[in-house]
CSV table of C-alpha atoms in Angstrom, one decimal:
chain,number,residue,atom,x,y,z
W,17,UNK,CA,-71.0,70.6,5.2
W,18,UNK,CA,-70.7,69.0,8.6
W,19,UNK,CA,-67.0,68.2,7.9
W,20,UNK,CA,-66.4,71.8,7.1
W,21,UNK,CA,-68.0,72.8,10.4
W,22,UNK,CA,-65.9,70.3,12.4
W,23,UNK,CA,-62.7,71.5,10.8
W,24,UNK,CA,-63.7,75.1,11.6
W,25,UNK,CA,-64.4,74.1,15.2
W,26,UNK,CA,-60.9,72.7,15.7
W,27,UNK,CA,-59.1,75.6,13.9
W,28,UNK,CA,-59.1,79.2,15.0
W,29,UNK,CA,-59.0,81.8,12.3
W,30,UNK,CA,-59.5,85.6,12.0
W,31,UNK,CA,-62.9,86.9,13.0
W,32,UNK,CA,-65.4,88.7,10.7
W,33,UNK,CA,-67.2,91.8,11.8
W,34,UNK,CA,-70.9,91.4,12.5
W,35,UNK,CA,-71.5,93.7,9.5
W,36,UNK,CA,-70.4,90.7,7.3
W,37,UNK,CA,-72.9,88.4,8.8
W,38,UNK,CA,-76.6,88.4,7.7
W,39,UNK,CA,-79.0,90.2,9.9
W,40,UNK,CA,-81.2,87.1,10.3
W,41,UNK,CA,-78.3,85.3,11.8
W,42,UNK,CA,-77.4,88.1,14.1
W,43,UNK,CA,-81.0,88.3,15.3
W,44,UNK,CA,-81.3,84.6,15.9
W,45,UNK,CA,-78.0,84.6,17.8
W,46,UNK,CA,-78.9,87.6,19.9
W,47,UNK,CA,-82.2,85.9,21.0
W,48,UNK,CA,-80.9,82.4,21.5
W,49,UNK,CA,-77.5,83.3,23.1
W,50,UNK,CA,-78.4,86.6,24.9
W,51,UNK,CA,-75.9,85.9,27.7
W,52,UNK,CA,-73.0,85.3,25.3
W,53,UNK,CA,-69.8,87.3,26.0
W,54,UNK,CA,-66.7,88.0,24.0
W,55,UNK,CA,-68.4,87.2,20.7
W,56,UNK,CA,-66.3,87.1,17.6
W,57,UNK,CA,-67.6,86.2,14.1
W,58,UNK,CA,-66.1,84.3,11.1
W,59,UNK,CA,-68.0,84.5,7.8
W,60,UNK,CA,-67.3,82.5,4.6
W,61,UNK,CA,-69.3,81.7,1.5
W,62,UNK,CA,-70.4,78.4,3.1
W,63,UNK,CA,-71.0,79.3,6.7
W,64,UNK,CA,-71.0,81.9,9.5
W,65,UNK,CA,-69.6,81.1,12.9
W,66,UNK,CA,-69.9,82.9,16.2
W,67,UNK,CA,-67.3,82.0,18.9
W,68,UNK,CA,-68.2,83.1,22.4
W,69,UNK,CA,-68.2,82.4,26.1
W,70,UNK,CA,-71.5,81.5,27.9
W,71,UNK,CA,-71.7,80.4,31.5
W,72,UNK,CA,-67.9,80.2,31.6
W,73,UNK,CA,-67.9,77.7,28.7
W,74,UNK,CA,-66.2,78.3,25.3
W,75,UNK,CA,-68.9,77.7,22.6
W,76,UNK,CA,-69.4,78.2,18.9
W,77,UNK,CA,-72.6,78.3,16.8
W,78,UNK,CA,-72.6,77.6,13.1
W,79,UNK,CA,-75.1,78.8,10.4
W,80,UNK,CA,-75.2,77.7,6.8
W,81,UNK,CA,-75.3,79.9,3.7
W,82,UNK,CA,-79.1,79.9,3.9
W,83,UNK,CA,-78.9,81.5,7.4
W,84,UNK,CA,-80.1,78.2,9.0
W,85,UNK,CA,-78.6,76.9,12.3
W,86,UNK,CA,-76.3,73.9,11.6
W,87,UNK,CA,-75.1,73.2,15.1
W,88,UNK,CA,-73.9,74.4,18.5
W,89,UNK,CA,-70.6,73.3,19.9
W,90,UNK,CA,-69.3,73.4,23.4
W,91,UNK,CA,-65.7,72.7,24.3
W,92,UNK,CA,-65.5,70.2,27.1
W,93,UNK,CA,-63.0,68.2,29.1
W,94,UNK,CA,-62.3,64.6,28.3
W,95,UNK,CA,-64.0,63.7,31.6
W,96,UNK,CA,-67.2,65.2,30.3
W,97,UNK,CA,-67.6,62.6,27.6
W,98,UNK,CA,-70.2,59.9,28.1
W,99,UNK,CA,-68.7,57.2,30.4
W,100,UNK,CA,-68.7,54.5,27.7
W,101,UNK,CA,-67.0,56.7,25.2
W,102,UNK,CA,-64.4,57.8,27.6
W,103,UNK,CA,-63.7,54.1,28.5
W,104,UNK,CA,-63.5,53.1,24.8
W,105,UNK,CA,-61.1,56.0,24.1
W,106,UNK,CA,-58.8,55.3,27.1
W,107,UNK,CA,-58.6,51.6,26.2
W,108,UNK,CA,-58.0,52.0,22.5
W,109,UNK,CA,-55.8,55.1,22.5
W,110,UNK,CA,-53.3,54.5,25.2
W,111,UNK,CA,-50.2,56.5,24.5
W,112,UNK,CA,-52.3,59.3,22.9
W,113,UNK,CA,-53.2,62.6,24.6
W,114,UNK,CA,-56.4,64.6,24.2
W,115,UNK,CA,-55.9,68.1,22.6
W,116,UNK,CA,-59.5,69.0,22.2
W,117,UNK,CA,-63.0,67.6,23.0
W,118,UNK,CA,-66.2,69.1,21.6
W,119,UNK,CA,-69.9,68.4,22.3
W,120,UNK,CA,-71.9,69.1,19.1
W,121,UNK,CA,-75.7,69.4,19.1
W,122,UNK,CA,-77.1,69.7,15.6
W,123,UNK,CA,-80.2,71.6,14.5
W,124,UNK,CA,-82.3,68.4,15.1
W,125,UNK,CA,-81.1,68.1,18.6
W,126,UNK,CA,-78.8,65.1,18.0
W,127,UNK,CA,-75.6,65.1,20.1
W,128,UNK,CA,-72.2,63.9,19.1
W,129,UNK,CA,-68.8,64.3,20.7
W,130,UNK,CA,-65.6,64.9,18.8
W,131,UNK,CA,-62.3,64.2,20.5
W,132,UNK,CA,-58.9,65.0,19.0
W,133,UNK,CA,-56.2,62.6,20.2
W,134,UNK,CA,-52.6,62.9,19.3
W,135,UNK,CA,-49.3,61.0,19.7
W,136,UNK,CA,-45.8,61.6,18.2
W,137,UNK,CA,-46.9,60.5,14.7
W,138,UNK,CA,-50.6,60.8,14.3
W,139,UNK,CA,-53.7,63.0,14.9
W,140,UNK,CA,-57.0,61.1,15.3
W,141,UNK,CA,-60.4,62.7,15.5
W,142,UNK,CA,-62.9,60.4,17.1
W,143,UNK,CA,-66.7,60.7,16.9
W,144,UNK,CA,-68.8,59.4,19.8
W,145,UNK,CA,-72.5,59.3,20.3
W,146,UNK,CA,-74.4,59.7,23.6
W,147,UNK,CA,-74.4,55.9,24.1
W,148,UNK,CA,-70.6,55.8,23.9
W,149,UNK,CA,-70.2,54.2,20.5
W,150,UNK,CA,-66.9,55.7,19.2
W,151,UNK,CA,-65.5,55.5,15.7
W,152,UNK,CA,-62.6,57.3,13.8
W,153,UNK,CA,-63.9,60.4,12.1
W,154,UNK,CA,-60.6,61.5,10.6
W,155,UNK,CA,-56.9,60.6,10.8
W,156,UNK,CA,-53.8,62.5,9.7
W,157,UNK,CA,-50.1,62.3,10.1
W,158,UNK,CA,-48.0,65.0,11.8
């Protein structure tokens, strides 16, 4: 399920109307993210996703098909990664450029960072924890 969420976080698709989203999700979202602006929804059989702006930051929140919170993602800059993770990425991925970086906090409060790096031939998604440990989450060719 989490791989599906991560893929949805990196890919923009058409928005669903709030009418397609369960009322329990809409109520939770309204209470938890009351200051959200420009909210758009995507709904599939596996998850519902709200994309929005909050405190001038682009965010997304994901709920599973049981209307339970999966995670909250915030789009961040490369400089906002933990120092050790940033250092590891800069050392190991010279010649790559960052196309996206996301801070992901799951329903249990555990934080991971996902960084999409690209060069002429390859796309690499890296997963880092708050201590800076970084591993390859997914690799694909262009």
